[in-house]
Coordinates of C-alpha atoms and ligand atoms in Angstrom, one line a residue:
X1 CA -9.8 -65.6 33.5
X2 CA -9.6 -62.1 32.1
X3 CA -7.7 -61.7 28.9
X4 CA -6.8 -58.8 26.6
X5 CA -6.9 -55.1 27.4
X6 CA -9.7 -53.8 29.6
X7 CA -11.1 -50.3 29.9
X8 CA -10.0 -48.8 33.2
X9 CA -13.0 -48.0 35.4
X10 CA -12.6 -44.3 35.4
X11 CA -15.5 -41.9 35.9
X12 CA -16.9 -40.3 32.8
X13 CA -15.8 -36.9 34.1
X14 CA -12.2 -38.3 33.9
X15 CA -12.5 -39.9 30.4
X16 CA -14.1 -36.8 28.9
X17 CA -11.5 -34.3 30.3
X18 CA -9.3 -32.8 27.6
X19 CA -6.0 -34.7 27.1
X20 CA -3.1 -33.9 29.4
X21 CA -1.1 -31.2 27.6
X22 CA 1.5 -29.8 30.0
X23 CA 3.2 -26.5 29.1
X24 CA 6.1 -26.9 26.7
X25 CA 9.7 -27.1 27.9
X26 CA 12.7 -25.8 26.2
X27 CA 13.2 -29.2 24.5
X28 CA 9.8 -28.8 22.9
X29 CA 10.8 -25.5 21.5
X30 CA 14.2 -26.3 20.1
X31 CA 15.8 -29.7 19.5
X32 CA 18.7 -29.3 22.0
X33 CA 16.5 -27.4 24.5
X34 CA 19.2 -24.8 25.1
X35 CA 19.3 -21.0 25.0
X36 CA 15.6 -20.3 25.2
X37 CA 14.3 -17.6 27.4
X38 CA 11.6 -19.0 29.7
X39 CA 8.9 -16.3 29.8
X40 CA 5.9 -18.6 29.5
X41 CA 5.2 -19.8 33.0
X42 CA 5.2 -16.7 35.2
X43 CA 8.3 -18.0 37.2
X44 CA 10.6 -15.7 39.0
X45 CA 13.5 -14.6 36.8
X46 CA 16.2 -14.8 39.4
X47 CA 17.8 -17.7 41.4
X48 CA 16.4 -18.0 44.9
X49 CA 18.0 -16.2 47.8
X50 CA 21.3 -17.6 48.9
X51 CA 19.7 -18.3 52.3
X52 CA 17.3 -20.6 50.5
X53 CA 20.1 -22.5 48.9
X54 CA 22.0 -22.8 52.2
X55 CA 18.8 -24.0 54.0
X56 CA 18.2 -26.7 51.4
X57 CA 21.9 -27.9 51.6
X58 CA 21.7 -28.0 55.4
X59 CA 18.5 -30.1 55.4
X60 CA 19.5 -32.4 52.6
X61 CA 21.1 -34.9 55.0
X62 CA 17.7 -35.4 56.7
X63 CA 15.6 -36.5 53.7
X64 CA 15.4 -40.1 55.0
X65 CA 12.8 -38.7 57.4
X66 CA 9.2 -37.8 56.4
X67 CA 8.5 -34.0 56.6
X68 CA 6.4 -32.3 59.2
X69 CA 2.8 -33.0 58.2
X70 CA 1.6 -29.7 59.5
X71 CA 4.5 -27.5 58.3
X72 CA 4.6 -26.0 61.8
X73 CA 7.6 -23.7 61.5
X74 CA 6.5 -22.4 58.2
X75 CA 2.9 -22.0 59.4
X76 CA 4.0 -20.0 62.4
X77 CA 6.2 -17.7 60.3
X78 CA 3.4 -17.0 57.8
X79 CA 0.8 -16.7 60.5
X80 CA 2.9 -14.1 62.3
X81 CA 3.4 -12.1 59.1
X82 CA -0.3 -12.0 58.1
X83 CA -1.9 -11.9 61.6
X84 CA -3.9 -15.1 61.2
X85 CA -3.9 -18.1 63.6
X86 CA -1.7 -20.9 62.3
X87 CA -4.6 -23.3 62.6
X88 CA -6.3 -21.4 59.7
X89 CA -3.4 -22.1 57.3
X90 CA -3.0 -25.2 55.1
X91 CA 0.1 -25.8 53.0
X92 CA 0.2 -27.7 49.8
X93 CA 2.3 -29.0 46.9
X94 CA 1.9 -25.7 45.3
X95 CA -1.3 -23.7 45.6
X96 CA -2.6 -25.8 42.7
X97 CA -2.9 -28.8 45.0
X98 CA -5.1 -26.9 47.5
X99 CA -7.3 -25.2 44.9
X100 CA -7.8 -28.6 43.2
X101 CA -8.8 -30.1 46.5
X102 CA -11.2 -27.2 47.3
X103 CA -13.0 -27.8 44.0
X104 CA -13.2 -31.5 44.6
X105 CA -14.4 -30.9 48.2
X106 CA -17.2 -28.6 47.2
X107 CA -18.4 -30.0 43.9
X108 CA -20.1 -33.1 42.6
X109 CA -22.6 -33.9 39.9
X110 CA -25.6 -31.6 40.5
X111 CA -23.5 -29.0 42.2
X112 CA -22.7 -25.7 40.5
X113 CA -19.4 -23.7 40.2
X114 CA -18.9 -20.1 39.1
X115 CA -15.5 -19.5 37.5
X116 CA -13.8 -16.8 35.5
X117 CA -12.6 -17.4 32.0
X118 CA -10.0 -17.1 30.7
X119 CA -8.2 -17.8 33.9
X120 CA -6.0 -20.4 35.5
X121 CA -7.0 -23.6 33.6
X122 CA -7.1 -25.8 36.7
X123 CA -10.3 -24.2 37.9
X124 CA -12.2 -25.5 34.8
X125 CA -10.4 -28.8 34.8
X126 CA -11.1 -29.4 38.6
X127 CA -14.8 -28.5 38.2
X128 CA -15.2 -30.7 35.2
X129 CA -13.4 -33.6 37.0
X130 CA -15.9 -33.2 39.9
X131 CA -18.8 -33.5 37.3
X132 CA -20.3 -30.2 38.3
X133 CA -22.4 -27.7 36.3
X134 CA -20.2 -24.8 35.5
X135 CA -20.9 -21.1 34.9
X136 CA -17.8 -19.9 33.1
X137 CA -18.1 -16.1 33.3
X138 CA -16.0 -14.1 30.9
X139 CA -13.6 -11.6 32.4
X140 CA -14.1 -7.9 31.6
X141 CA -12.5 -6.2 28.7
X142 CA -9.6 -5.0 31.0
X143 CA -9.0 -8.6 32.0
X144 CA -10.3 -8.3 35.6
X145 CA -12.9 -10.9 36.9
X146 CA -16.4 -9.6 36.3
X147 CA -17.6 -9.9 39.9
X148 CA -21.1 -8.6 39.3
X149 CA -21.7 -11.1 36.4
X150 CA -20.2 -13.9 38.6
X151 CA -22.6 -13.1 41.5
X152 CA -25.5 -12.9 39.0
X153 CA -24.5 -16.4 37.8
X154 CA -24.9 -17.9 41.3
X155 CA -27.8 -20.4 41.7
X156 CA -29.1 -22.3 44.7
X157 CA -26.9 -25.2 43.7
X158 CA -23.7 -23.1 43.6
X159 CA -21.1 -24.5 46.0
X160 CA -18.0 -22.6 45.0
X161 CA -17.2 -19.2 43.5
X162 CA -13.6 -18.8 42.2
X163 CA -12.1 -15.4 41.9
X164 CA -8.6 -14.7 40.7
X165 CA -7.0 -11.4 41.6
X166 CA -4.8 -10.5 39.7
X167 CA -6.3 -12.8 37.1
X168 CA -3.9 -15.1 35.1
X169 CA -3.5 -14.8 32.0
X170 CA -4.8 -11.2 31.8
X171 CA -3.1 -9.5 34.8
X172 CA -5.7 -7.1 36.2
X173 CA -6.7 -7.1 39.8
X174 CA -9.9 -6.2 41.6
X175 CA -10.2 -2.9 43.3
X176 CA -11.2 -2.7 47.0
X177 CA -14.8 -1.6 46.4
X178 CA -15.5 -4.6 44.2
X179 CA -14.0 -7.0 46.7
X180 CA -16.2 -5.4 49.4
X181 CA -19.3 -6.0 47.3
X182 CA -18.2 -9.6 46.7
X183 CA -17.6 -10.2 50.4
X184 CA -21.0 -8.7 51.2
X185 CA -23.1 -10.4 48.5
X186 CA -21.5 -13.9 48.5
X187 CA -24.2 -16.5 49.2
X188 CA -23.5 -18.3 52.5
X189 CA -24.1 -21.8 50.9
X190 CA -21.0 -21.5 48.7
X191 CA -17.3 -21.3 49.4
X192 CA -15.5 -18.2 48.1
X193 CA -12.1 -19.2 46.8
X194 CA -9.9 -16.2 46.0
X195 CA -6.7 -17.0 44.2
X196 CA -4.0 -14.5 45.1
X197 CA -1.0 -16.3 43.4
X198 CA 0.3 -12.9 42.5
X199 CA -0.5 -11.3 45.8
X200 CA 2.9 -9.8 46.5
X201 CA 3.0 -8.1 43.1
X202 CA -0.5 -6.7 43.5
X203 CA 0.4 -5.3 47.0
X204 CA 3.6 -3.8 45.6
X205 CA 1.5 -2.1 43.0
X206 CA -0.8 -0.7 45.7
X207 CA -3.5 -3.4 45.6
X208 CA -6.1 -3.8 48.3
X209 CA -5.8 -6.0 51.5
X210 CA -8.1 -8.9 50.6
X211 CA -7.8 -10.5 54.0
X212 CA -9.0 -7.3 55.7
X213 CA -12.0 -7.0 53.4
X214 CA -12.9 -10.7 53.9
X215 CA -13.4 -10.1 57.7
X216 CA -17.0 -9.0 56.8
X217 CA -17.7 -12.1 54.6
X218 CA -20.4 -14.4 56.0
X219 CA -19.7 -17.1 53.4
X220 CA -16.9 -19.6 54.1
X221 CA -13.8 -18.6 52.3
X222 CA -10.2 -19.5 51.4
X223 CA -7.5 -17.3 50.0
X224 CA -4.7 -19.0 48.1
X225 CA -1.1 -17.8 47.9
X226 CA 2.2 -19.3 46.7
X227 CA 5.9 -19.3 47.1
X228 CA 6.2 -20.0 43.3
X229 CA 6.1 -16.4 42.1
X230 CA 7.5 -13.6 44.3
X231 CA 9.7 -16.0 46.3
X232 CA 11.1 -17.7 43.3
X233 CA 10.5 -21.3 44.5
X234 CA 8.3 -22.6 41.6
X235 CA 10.5 -25.8 41.4
X236 CA 9.8 -26.7 45.0
X237 CA 6.0 -26.5 45.0
X238 CA 4.8 -24.7 48.1
X239 CA 1.6 -22.8 48.3
X240 CA -1.0 -22.4 51.0
X241 CA -4.6 -21.6 51.8
X242 CA -5.5 -18.9 54.4
X243 CA -8.9 -20.1 55.5
X244 CA -11.8 -18.0 56.8
X245 CA -12.0 -20.3 59.9
X246 CA -10.3 -23.3 61.3
X247 CA -13.2 -25.6 60.1
X248 CA -12.3 -24.9 56.5
X249 CA -8.7 -25.6 57.2
X250 CA -9.5 -28.8 59.1
X251 CA -11.6 -30.1 56.2
X252 CA -8.7 -29.6 53.7
X253 CA -6.4 -31.4 56.2
X254 CA -8.7 -34.4 56.1
X255 CA -8.4 -34.9 52.4
X256 CA -4.9 -33.7 51.5
X257 CA -1.9 -36.0 51.4
X258 CA -0.4 -36.2 54.9
X259 CA 3.1 -35.4 53.8
X260 CA 2.2 -33.2 50.9
X261 CA 4.9 -30.6 51.3
X262 CA 8.4 -32.1 51.3
X263 CA 11.0 -31.2 53.9
X264 CA 13.3 -29.3 51.5
X265 CA 10.4 -27.2 50.3
X266 CA 9.5 -26.4 53.9
X267 CA 12.9 -25.2 54.9
X268 CA 13.3 -23.3 51.7
X269 CA 10.0 -21.4 52.1
X270 CA 11.0 -20.5 55.6
X271 CA 14.4 -19.2 54.5
X272 CA 12.8 -17.2 51.7
X273 CA 10.5 -15.5 54.2
X274 CA 13.6 -14.6 56.1
X275 CA 15.2 -12.7 53.2
X276 CA 12.7 -9.9 52.5
X277 CA 15.3 -7.8 50.8
X278 CA 15.6 -10.5 48.1
X279 CA 11.9 -10.5 47.5
X280 CA 11.7 -6.7 47.5
X281 CA 14.5 -6.6 44.9
X282 CA 12.5 -9.0 42.7
X283 CA 9.3 -7.0 43.1
X284 CA 11.0 -3.6 42.5
X285 CA 12.8 -4.9 39.4
X286 CA 9.7 -6.7 38.2
X287 CA 7.7 -3.5 38.4
X288 CA 10.3 -1.7 36.3
X289 CA 10.4 -4.4 33.7
X290 CA 6.6 -4.7 33.6
X291 CA 6.4 -1.0 32.8
X292 CA 9.1 -1.3 30.1
X293 CA 7.4 -4.2 28.5
X294 CA 4.0 -2.6 28.6
X295 CA 5.3 0.6 27.1
X296 CA 7.1 -1.4 24.4
X297 CA 4.0 -3.4 23.4
X298 CA 1.9 -0.2 23.4
X299 CA 4.5 1.6 21.2
X300 CA 4.3 -1.4 18.8
X301 CA 0.6 -1.0 18.6
X302 CA 0.0 -4.2 20.6
X303 CA -2.4 -2.8 23.2
X304 CA -1.3 -4.4 26.5
X305 CA -3.9 -5.1 29.2
X306 CA -3.4 -3.4 32.6
X307 CA -1.3 -5.8 34.7
X308 CA -0.1 -5.7 38.3
X309 CA 1.3 -9.3 38.1
X310 CA 4.6 -10.7 37.0
X311 CA 3.4 -10.9 33.4
X312 CA 1.6 -8.9 30.8
X313 CA -0.9 -9.8 28.2
X314 CA -1.0 -7.9 24.9
X315 CA -2.8 -8.0 21.6
X316 CA -0.8 -9.1 18.6
X317 CA -1.7 -8.5 15.0
X318 CA -1.9 -12.3 14.5
X319 CA -3.6 -15.1 16.4
X320 CA -1.9 -16.0 19.7
X321 CA -0.5 -19.4 18.6
X322 CA 1.2 -17.8 15.6
X323 CA 2.7 -15.0 17.7
X324 CA 4.0 -17.6 20.2
X325 CA 5.7 -19.4 17.4
X326 CA 7.2 -16.2 16.0
X327 CA 8.7 -15.5 19.5
X328 CA 9.9 -19.1 19.9
X329 CA 11.7 -18.8 16.5
X330 CA 13.6 -15.9 18.1
X331 CA 14.5 -17.9 21.2
X332 CA 11.7 -16.7 23.5
X333 CA 9.1 -18.9 25.1
X334 CA 5.9 -17.0 25.9
X335 CA 2.3 -18.0 26.5
X336 CA -0.9 -17.8 24.4
X337 CA -4.1 -16.5 25.8
X338 CA -6.0 -17.6 22.7
X339 CA -9.5 -17.4 24.1
X340 CA -12.3 -15.1 23.0
X341 CA -12.2 -12.1 23.2
X342 CA -8.4 -12.4 23.6
X343 CA -7.8 -14.6 20.6
X344 CA -4.7 -12.6 19.6
X345 CA -3.3 -12.0 23.0
X346 CA -0.1 -13.4 24.2
X347 CA 1.1 -13.6 27.8
X348 CA 4.7 -12.6 28.5
X349 CA 6.3 -13.3 31.9
X350 CA 8.4 -10.4 33.4
X351 CA 12.0 -11.5 33.2
X352 CA 15.3 -9.7 33.7
X353 CA 16.3 -6.5 32.0
X354 CA 18.0 -8.5 29.3
X355 CA 14.8 -10.6 28.8
X356 CA 12.9 -7.4 28.3
X357 CA 15.4 -6.1 25.7
X358 CA 15.1 -9.4 23.9
X359 CA 11.3 -9.5 23.9
X360 CA 11.1 -5.9 22.6
X361 CA 13.7 -6.6 19.9
X362 CA 11.8 -9.7 18.8
X363 CA 8.5 -7.8 18.9
X364 CA 9.9 -5.1 16.6
X365 CA 10.8 -7.8 14.1
X366 CA 7.5 -9.6 14.4
X367 CA 5.2 -6.6 14.0
X368 CA 7.2 -5.2 11.1
X369 CA 6.8 -8.4 9.0
Ligands
PLP1 C1 -3.7 -17.8 39.2 C2 -2.8 -19.0 39.6 N1 -3.1 -19.8 40.6 C3 -2.4 -20.8 40.9 C4 -1.2 -21.1 40.3 C5 -0.4 -22.3 40.7 O1 0.7 -21.9 41.4 P1 1.5 -23.0 42.3 O2 2.9 -23.0 41.7 O3 1.5 -22.4 43.7 O4 0.9 -24.3 42.2 C6 -0.8 -20.3 39.2 C7 0.5 -20.6 38.5 O5 0.8 -20.1 37.5 C8 -1.6 -19.2 38.9 O6 -1.3 -18.4 37.9

């Protein structure tokens, strides 16, 4: 008979991962959790399109049924818009699910991953969980991924190269000529995973067509996009991979949860695609507010990094964590970059015009102290 507590039989790569520290909620910031401006998670600032709300309401009476395991309607709609066969698309519970799977699918002890840092933390966590060797390649001074350094870090054991454009938390995107070089020089033994969570913002700002450039890539690849940002559906968790060929998509399908995208999320994403004017309004207003925020941080002497995403990063006169606290005391939740050489940088999500006013007013107080 067993008695007493036992140690769960988890892999060392699990027990040695850093503790789970989810992003703070309003309740972490102030005791009653009310009145805080949420500018720390790169969410959309507006409620979703009324068409999205209607679609969810109309589908609510059917939630006793499992959702479509292939997201067929949504896949057909996205496929038509981007000119890619639906069989090359895989939807997930946010793009985070798919990118985690791709890391787990390519990596294991002895395999090697090339990742940008600082970047979306899940890349590093996913590669560590897989037990892989990791080349964490610092982003450039402007915050864009250092593609040449990343390619130089590739070894014969490399199985995945992760590129984020625009990069989170810094905001810069890769220009077309760099992407062309990446597509040309990627080793065929590794998967190229390009995270375009902020794709719609980058295109709005004149960014390159990554899918067109990848047509010449001989390595297997997957591009990740999401409904969490420009479509304002972060709470529903829908993202997808556009795969270089159907074999990559089929492999993801083998390992994902069968019903990974819930039925309300599927109808909502479809309805969001059906209201391009709503998305365009969010992108137009976002670009205006991003410029205002950037100008305001620059005027305050807090050098903003160039951003085409729905957030900006800027250098504060104090370490990131202290600056985050100072904004929180003024009712504004923002993010810390806090990683060399961006130890003093904060990341502020683009909000409404009122949010911008509030951030700039708080910034004025904080830098004056
Ligand atoms: C670069 C990047 N990739 C992926 C994600 C995850 O997005 P999703 O909501 O689709 O899981 C985020 C979210 O902030 C992100 O910044």
